[in-house]
Every structure is written in structure tokens, then in C-alpha cells.
CSV table of C-alpha atoms in Angstrom, one decimal:
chain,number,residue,atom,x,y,z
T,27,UNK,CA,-127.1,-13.4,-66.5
T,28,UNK,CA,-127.4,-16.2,-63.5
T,29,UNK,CA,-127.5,-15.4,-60.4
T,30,UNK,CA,-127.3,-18.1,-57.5
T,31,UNK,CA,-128.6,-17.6,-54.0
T,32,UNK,CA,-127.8,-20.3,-51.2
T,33,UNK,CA,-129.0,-20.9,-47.9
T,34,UNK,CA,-128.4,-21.1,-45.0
T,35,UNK,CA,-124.7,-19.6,-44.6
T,36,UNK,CA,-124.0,-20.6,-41.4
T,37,UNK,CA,-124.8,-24.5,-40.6
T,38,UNK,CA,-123.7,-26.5,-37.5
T,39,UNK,CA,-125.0,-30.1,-37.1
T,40,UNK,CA,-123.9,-32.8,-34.5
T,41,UNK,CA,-121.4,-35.4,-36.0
T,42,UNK,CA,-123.3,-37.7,-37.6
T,43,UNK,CA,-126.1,-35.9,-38.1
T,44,UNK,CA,-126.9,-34.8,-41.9
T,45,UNK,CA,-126.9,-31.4,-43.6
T,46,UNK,CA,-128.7,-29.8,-46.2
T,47,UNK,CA,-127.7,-26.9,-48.3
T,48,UNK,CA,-129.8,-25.6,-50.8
T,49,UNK,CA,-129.4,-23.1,-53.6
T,50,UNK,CA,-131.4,-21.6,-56.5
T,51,UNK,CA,-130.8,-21.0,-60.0
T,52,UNK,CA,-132.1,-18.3,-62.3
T,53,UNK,CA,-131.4,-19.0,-65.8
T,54,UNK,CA,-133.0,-21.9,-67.2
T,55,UNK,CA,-130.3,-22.2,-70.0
T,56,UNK,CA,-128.2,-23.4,-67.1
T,57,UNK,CA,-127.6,-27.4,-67.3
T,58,UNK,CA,-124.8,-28.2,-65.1
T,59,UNK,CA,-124.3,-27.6,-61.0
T,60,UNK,CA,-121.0,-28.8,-59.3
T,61,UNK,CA,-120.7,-28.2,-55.8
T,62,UNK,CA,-117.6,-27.2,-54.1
T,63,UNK,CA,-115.5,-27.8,-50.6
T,64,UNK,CA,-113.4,-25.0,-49.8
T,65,UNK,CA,-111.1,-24.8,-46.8
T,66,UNK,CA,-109.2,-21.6,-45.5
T,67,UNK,CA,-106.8,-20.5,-48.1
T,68,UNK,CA,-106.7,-23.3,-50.5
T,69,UNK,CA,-108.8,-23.7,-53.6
T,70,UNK,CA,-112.4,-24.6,-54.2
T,71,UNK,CA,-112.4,-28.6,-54.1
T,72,UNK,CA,-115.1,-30.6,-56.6
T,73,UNK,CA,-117.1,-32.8,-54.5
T,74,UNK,CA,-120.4,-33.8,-56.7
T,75,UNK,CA,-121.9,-32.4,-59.5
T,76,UNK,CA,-125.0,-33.0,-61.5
T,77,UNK,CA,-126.4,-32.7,-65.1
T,78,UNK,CA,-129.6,-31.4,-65.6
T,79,UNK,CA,-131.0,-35.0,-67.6
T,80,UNK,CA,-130.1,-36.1,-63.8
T,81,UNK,CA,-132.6,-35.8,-61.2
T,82,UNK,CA,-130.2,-37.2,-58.6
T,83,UNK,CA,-126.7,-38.6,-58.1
T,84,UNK,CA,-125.2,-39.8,-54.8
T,85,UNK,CA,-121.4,-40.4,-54.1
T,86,UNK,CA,-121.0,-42.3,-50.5
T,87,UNK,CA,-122.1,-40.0,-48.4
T,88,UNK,CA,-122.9,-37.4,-50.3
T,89,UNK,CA,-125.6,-36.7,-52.6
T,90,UNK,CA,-127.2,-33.5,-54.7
T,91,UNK,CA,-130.9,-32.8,-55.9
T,92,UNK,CA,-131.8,-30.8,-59.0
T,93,UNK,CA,-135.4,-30.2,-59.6
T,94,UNK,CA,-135.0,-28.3,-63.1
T,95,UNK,CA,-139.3,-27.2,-62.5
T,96,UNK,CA,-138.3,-25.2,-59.3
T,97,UNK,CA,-134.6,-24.4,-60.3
T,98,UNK,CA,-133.4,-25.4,-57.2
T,99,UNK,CA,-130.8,-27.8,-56.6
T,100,UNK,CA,-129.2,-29.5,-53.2
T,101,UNK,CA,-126.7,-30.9,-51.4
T,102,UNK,CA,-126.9,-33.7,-48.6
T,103,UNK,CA,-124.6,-35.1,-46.9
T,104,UNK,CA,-125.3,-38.2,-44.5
T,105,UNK,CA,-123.5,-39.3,-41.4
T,106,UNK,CA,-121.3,-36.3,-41.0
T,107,UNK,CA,-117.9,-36.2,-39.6
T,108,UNK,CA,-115.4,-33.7,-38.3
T,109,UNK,CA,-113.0,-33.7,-41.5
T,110,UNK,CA,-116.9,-32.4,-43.2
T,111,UNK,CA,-116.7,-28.5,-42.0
T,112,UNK,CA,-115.3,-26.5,-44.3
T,113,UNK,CA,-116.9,-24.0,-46.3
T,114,UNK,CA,-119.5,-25.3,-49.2
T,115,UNK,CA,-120.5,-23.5,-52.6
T,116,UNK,CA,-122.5,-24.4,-55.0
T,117,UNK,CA,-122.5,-23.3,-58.9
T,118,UNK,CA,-124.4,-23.2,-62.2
T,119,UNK,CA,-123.0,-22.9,-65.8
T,120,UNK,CA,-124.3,-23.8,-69.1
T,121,UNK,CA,-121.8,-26.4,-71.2
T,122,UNK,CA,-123.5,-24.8,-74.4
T,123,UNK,CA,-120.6,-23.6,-76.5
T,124,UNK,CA,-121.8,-19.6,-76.6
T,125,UNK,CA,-119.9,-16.5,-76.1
T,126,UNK,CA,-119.3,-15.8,-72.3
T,127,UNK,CA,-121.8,-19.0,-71.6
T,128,UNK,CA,-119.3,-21.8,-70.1
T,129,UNK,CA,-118.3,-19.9,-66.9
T,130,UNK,CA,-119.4,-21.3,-63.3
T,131,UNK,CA,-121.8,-18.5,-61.4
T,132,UNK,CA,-121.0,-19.3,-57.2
T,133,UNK,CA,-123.4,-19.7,-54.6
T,134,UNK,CA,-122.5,-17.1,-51.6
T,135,UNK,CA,-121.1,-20.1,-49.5
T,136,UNK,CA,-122.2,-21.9,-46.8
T,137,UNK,CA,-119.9,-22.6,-43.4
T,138,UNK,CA,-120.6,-26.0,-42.0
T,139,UNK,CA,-119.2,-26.6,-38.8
T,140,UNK,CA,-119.7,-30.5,-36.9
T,141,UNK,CA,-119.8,-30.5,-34.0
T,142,UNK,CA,-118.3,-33.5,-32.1
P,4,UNK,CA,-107.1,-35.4,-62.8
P,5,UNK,CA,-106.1,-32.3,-64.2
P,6,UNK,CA,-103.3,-30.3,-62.6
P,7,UNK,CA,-103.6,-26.0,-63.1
P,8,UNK,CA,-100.9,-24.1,-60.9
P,9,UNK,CA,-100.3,-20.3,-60.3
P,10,UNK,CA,-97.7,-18.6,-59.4
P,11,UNK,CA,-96.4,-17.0,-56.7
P,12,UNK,CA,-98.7,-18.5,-54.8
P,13,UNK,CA,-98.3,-15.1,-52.4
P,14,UNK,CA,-97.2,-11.5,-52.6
P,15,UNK,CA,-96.8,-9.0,-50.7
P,16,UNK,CA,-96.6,-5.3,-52.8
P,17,UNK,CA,-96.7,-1.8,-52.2
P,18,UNK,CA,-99.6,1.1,-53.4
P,19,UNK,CA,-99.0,1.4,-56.8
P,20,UNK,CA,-97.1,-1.0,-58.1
P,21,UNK,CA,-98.2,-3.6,-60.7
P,22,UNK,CA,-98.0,-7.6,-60.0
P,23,UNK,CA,-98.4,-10.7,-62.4
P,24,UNK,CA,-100.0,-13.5,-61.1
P,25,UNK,CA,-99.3,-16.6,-64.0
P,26,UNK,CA,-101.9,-19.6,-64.1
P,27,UNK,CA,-100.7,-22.5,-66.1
P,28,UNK,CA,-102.3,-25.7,-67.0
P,29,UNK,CA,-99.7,-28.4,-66.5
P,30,UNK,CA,-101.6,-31.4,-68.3
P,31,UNK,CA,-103.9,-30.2,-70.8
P,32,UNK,CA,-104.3,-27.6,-73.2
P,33,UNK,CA,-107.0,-24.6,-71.8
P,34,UNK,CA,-109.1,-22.7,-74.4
P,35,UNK,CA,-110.6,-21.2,-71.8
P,36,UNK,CA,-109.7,-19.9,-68.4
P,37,UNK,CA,-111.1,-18.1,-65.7
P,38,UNK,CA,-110.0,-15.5,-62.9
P,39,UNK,CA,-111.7,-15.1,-60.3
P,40,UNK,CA,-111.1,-12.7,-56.7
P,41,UNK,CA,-112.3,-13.6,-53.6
P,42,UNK,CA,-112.4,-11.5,-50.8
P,43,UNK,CA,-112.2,-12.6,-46.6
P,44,UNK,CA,-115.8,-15.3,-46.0
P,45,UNK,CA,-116.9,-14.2,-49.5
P,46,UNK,CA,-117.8,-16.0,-52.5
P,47,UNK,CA,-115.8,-16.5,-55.9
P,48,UNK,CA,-117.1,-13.6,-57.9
P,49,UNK,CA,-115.8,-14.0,-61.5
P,50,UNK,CA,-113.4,-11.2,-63.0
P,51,UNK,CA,-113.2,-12.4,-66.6
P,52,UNK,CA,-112.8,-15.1,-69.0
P,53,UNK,CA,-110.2,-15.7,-71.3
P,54,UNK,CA,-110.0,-17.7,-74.2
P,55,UNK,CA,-106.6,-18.4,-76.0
P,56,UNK,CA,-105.6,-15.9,-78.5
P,57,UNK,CA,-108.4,-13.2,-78.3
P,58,UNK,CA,-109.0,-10.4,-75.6
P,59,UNK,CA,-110.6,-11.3,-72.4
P,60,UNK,CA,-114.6,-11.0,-71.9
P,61,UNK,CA,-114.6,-9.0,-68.4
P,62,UNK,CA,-117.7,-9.1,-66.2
P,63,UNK,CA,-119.9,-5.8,-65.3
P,64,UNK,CA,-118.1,-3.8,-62.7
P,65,UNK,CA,-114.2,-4.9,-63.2
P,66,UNK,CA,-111.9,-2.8,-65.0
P,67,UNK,CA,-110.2,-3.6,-68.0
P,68,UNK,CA,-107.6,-1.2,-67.7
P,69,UNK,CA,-106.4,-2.4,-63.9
P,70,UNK,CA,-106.8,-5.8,-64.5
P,71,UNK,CA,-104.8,-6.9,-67.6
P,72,UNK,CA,-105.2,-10.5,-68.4
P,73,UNK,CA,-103.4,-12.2,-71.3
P,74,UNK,CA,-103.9,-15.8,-72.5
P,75,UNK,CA,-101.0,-16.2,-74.8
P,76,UNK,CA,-100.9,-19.4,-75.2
P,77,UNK,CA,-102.6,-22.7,-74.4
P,78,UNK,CA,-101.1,-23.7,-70.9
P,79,UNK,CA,-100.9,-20.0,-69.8
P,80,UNK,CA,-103.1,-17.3,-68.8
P,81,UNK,CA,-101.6,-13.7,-66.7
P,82,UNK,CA,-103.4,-11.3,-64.9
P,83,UNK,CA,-101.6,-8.1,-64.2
P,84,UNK,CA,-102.9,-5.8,-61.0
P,85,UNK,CA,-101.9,-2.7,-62.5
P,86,UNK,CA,-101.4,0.4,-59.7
P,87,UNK,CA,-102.1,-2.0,-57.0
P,88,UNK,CA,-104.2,-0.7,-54.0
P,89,UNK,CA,-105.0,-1.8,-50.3
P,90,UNK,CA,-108.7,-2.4,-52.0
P,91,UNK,CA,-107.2,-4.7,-54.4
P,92,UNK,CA,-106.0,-7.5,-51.8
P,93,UNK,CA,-107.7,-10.6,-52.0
P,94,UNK,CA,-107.4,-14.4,-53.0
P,95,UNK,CA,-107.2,-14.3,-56.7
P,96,UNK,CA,-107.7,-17.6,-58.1
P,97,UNK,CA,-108.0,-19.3,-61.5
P,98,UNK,CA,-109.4,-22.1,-63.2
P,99,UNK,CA,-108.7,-23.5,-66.7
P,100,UNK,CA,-111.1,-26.0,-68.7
P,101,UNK,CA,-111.0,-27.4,-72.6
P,102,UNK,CA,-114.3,-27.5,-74.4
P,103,UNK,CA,-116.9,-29.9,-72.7
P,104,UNK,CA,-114.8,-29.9,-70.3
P,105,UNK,CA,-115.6,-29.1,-66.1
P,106,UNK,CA,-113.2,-26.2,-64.7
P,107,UNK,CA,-109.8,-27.2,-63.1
P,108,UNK,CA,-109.0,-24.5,-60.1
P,109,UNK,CA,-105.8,-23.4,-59.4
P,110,UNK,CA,-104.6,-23.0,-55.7
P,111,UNK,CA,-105.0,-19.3,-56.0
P,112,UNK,CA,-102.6,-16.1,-55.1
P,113,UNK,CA,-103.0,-14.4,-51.7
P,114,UNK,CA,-102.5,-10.5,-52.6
P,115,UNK,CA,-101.7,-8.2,-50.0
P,116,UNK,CA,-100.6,-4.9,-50.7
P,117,UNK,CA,-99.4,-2.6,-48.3
């Protein structure tokens, strides 16, 4: 099955700085990667995702990286602000319609903190 | 977008007892949902998936029997914690999707049992 390892877990930048969190995909049947914002106690929050025909996609500040060779895809995000630390995941499914297929695999997390 | 809720969205329980978490989808009609339990600065590790009508597809390591989950209809999905044990508090939280569709996450249910 997929298995998705992200780095770093821990991240502090200076406000308005950038950060970068990578992850890493296993299964090459895998064509879709959301990424996730996730504060304490609520639920996982959609922030970008990306299609594997998609190289790159940007939204504001935010933008995600797939390179489908390396299976490795990642997040940026530009000009960071306060409001930004939370805790990030990222995630990999396939959208083929196959028994047990369909279901998002979760990156171990990643805790950004900006600093002000 | 689309709106999934659970309910309660907290409960507090003693050792051994059984509690029913419900996840609807409000807006849309789910053929599939997912449960997932996530413990204190952990990841979402998936439970199982359910898909209206059928039994659920549970992943390697969760028990069937402790965790029932029922997807009766198209708007709602249950997940019983059957015998309920200090081990078993977490953050349980679901997410509903139709085909083609990306996931819509509830809010989760914090479970604490005493």
C-alpha cells in the first residue's frame, strides 16, 4: 500500500520568511496530493492540492511541487504570517475507481511555528 | 463547499462501555466515507472505509469486532467503540466524498474514556 513520509516535523521561520515542507510518495498508482492545515482540535483544512498531469499549481501565497520521476511532492508557502502556524499534512490517494483505492494516505505532520 | 458533521462532537465514557459516534453528510450524498483516529501530535491514520450498503474494508491492525461501523444510508455513516478503553481515547474523525470527488472532513469526536 502507500506510505508517505514528510519532513521536517518541526519548522519555525521568521514572519515573512518562506517554508518548505516536503513529502514522498511510494506508490506510483497514486495521482492526486492535497495538503492539509490542521489547528488544535479542529479538523484537517484543504489548502492546495495537485493532480499528477500538474507539475505545479500556486494559490497566493502558497504553492505545491509534484515531480511524479522522484515521487516527491512540496509545499511552499511565501511571505509567511502569524495566522500560518498550525500543523501541516500532506496526502496521496489514487481517484482510480478500485476497491480500497480512493482513500487519502497522511504525511506524519509537520508543526510550523512563525515567529514574529 | 460541502458540509459533513459528527456528532457529539465530545464524550466522555467509562471502561467498558460502547459509544456511537454518527458522521453525516449534510449536502451531498457519500458513497464512500472514511474514519480515521488520531491520537495527541500524531497523524490521521485511517481505520476503514465504508461504502454505502456493503461492510466496511478495515485497514491492517484495527479490529473489526471493537470498531463497528455502519454506512446505512447515503448521508450517514456510525462507528461504534465497542468495550471502550483508556487506549481507545483519541480524536476520531471522518470524511465523506462521492465518486470523483476530493474528501469532505468532519470536525471530529474527542473520546475520552475514563
Amino acid at each position: 500500500g502507500e506510505n508517505v513520509e514528510q519532513h521536517p516535523s518541526t519548522l519555525s521561520v521568521q514572519e515573512g520568511d518562506s517554508a518548505v515542507i516536503k513529502c514522498t510518495y511510494s506508490d506510483s498508482a497514486s495521482n492526486y496530493f492535497p495538503w492539509y492545515k490542521q489547528e488544535l482540535g479542529k479538523r484537517p483544512q484543504l489548502i492546495i492540492d495537485i493532480r499528477s498531469n500538474v507539475g505545479e499549481k500556486k494559490d497566493q501565497r502558497i504553492a505545491v511541487t509534484l515531480n511524479k520521476t522522484a515521487k516527491h511532492f512540496s509545499l511552499h508557502i511565501t511571505e509567511t504570517q502569524p495566522e500560518d502556524s498550525a500543523v501541516y499534512f500532506c496526502a496521496a490517494s489514487t481517484t482510480r475507481v478500485i476497491q480500497g483505492a480512493q482513500k487519502l494516505v497522511f504525511g506524519q505532520g509537520t508543526r510550523l511555528t512563525i515567529n514574529p | 463547499g460541502a458540509v459533513v458533521s459528527q456528532h457529539p462532537s465530545w464524550v466522555i465514557c467509562k471502561s467498558g462501555t460502547s459509544v456511537k459516534i454518527e458522521c453525516r453528510s449534510l449536502d451531498f450524498q457519500a458513497t464512500t466515507m472514511f474514519w480515521y483516529r488520531q491520537f495527541p501530535k500524531q497523524s490521521l491514520m485511517l481505520m476503514a472505509t465504508s461504502n454505502e450498503g456493503s461492510k466496511a474494508t478495515y485497514e491492517q491492525g484495527v479490529e473489526k469486532d471493537k470498531f463497528l461501523i455502519n454506512h446505512a444510508s447515503l448521508t450517514l455513516s456510525t462507528l461504534t467503540v465497542t468495550s471502550a478503553h483508556p487506549e481507545d481515547s483519541s480524536f476520531y474523525i471522518c470524511s465523506a466524498r462521492t465518486s470523483g470527488s476530493m474528501p469532505f472532513f468532519g470536525p471530529g469526536t474527542r473520546l475520552t474514556v475514563l
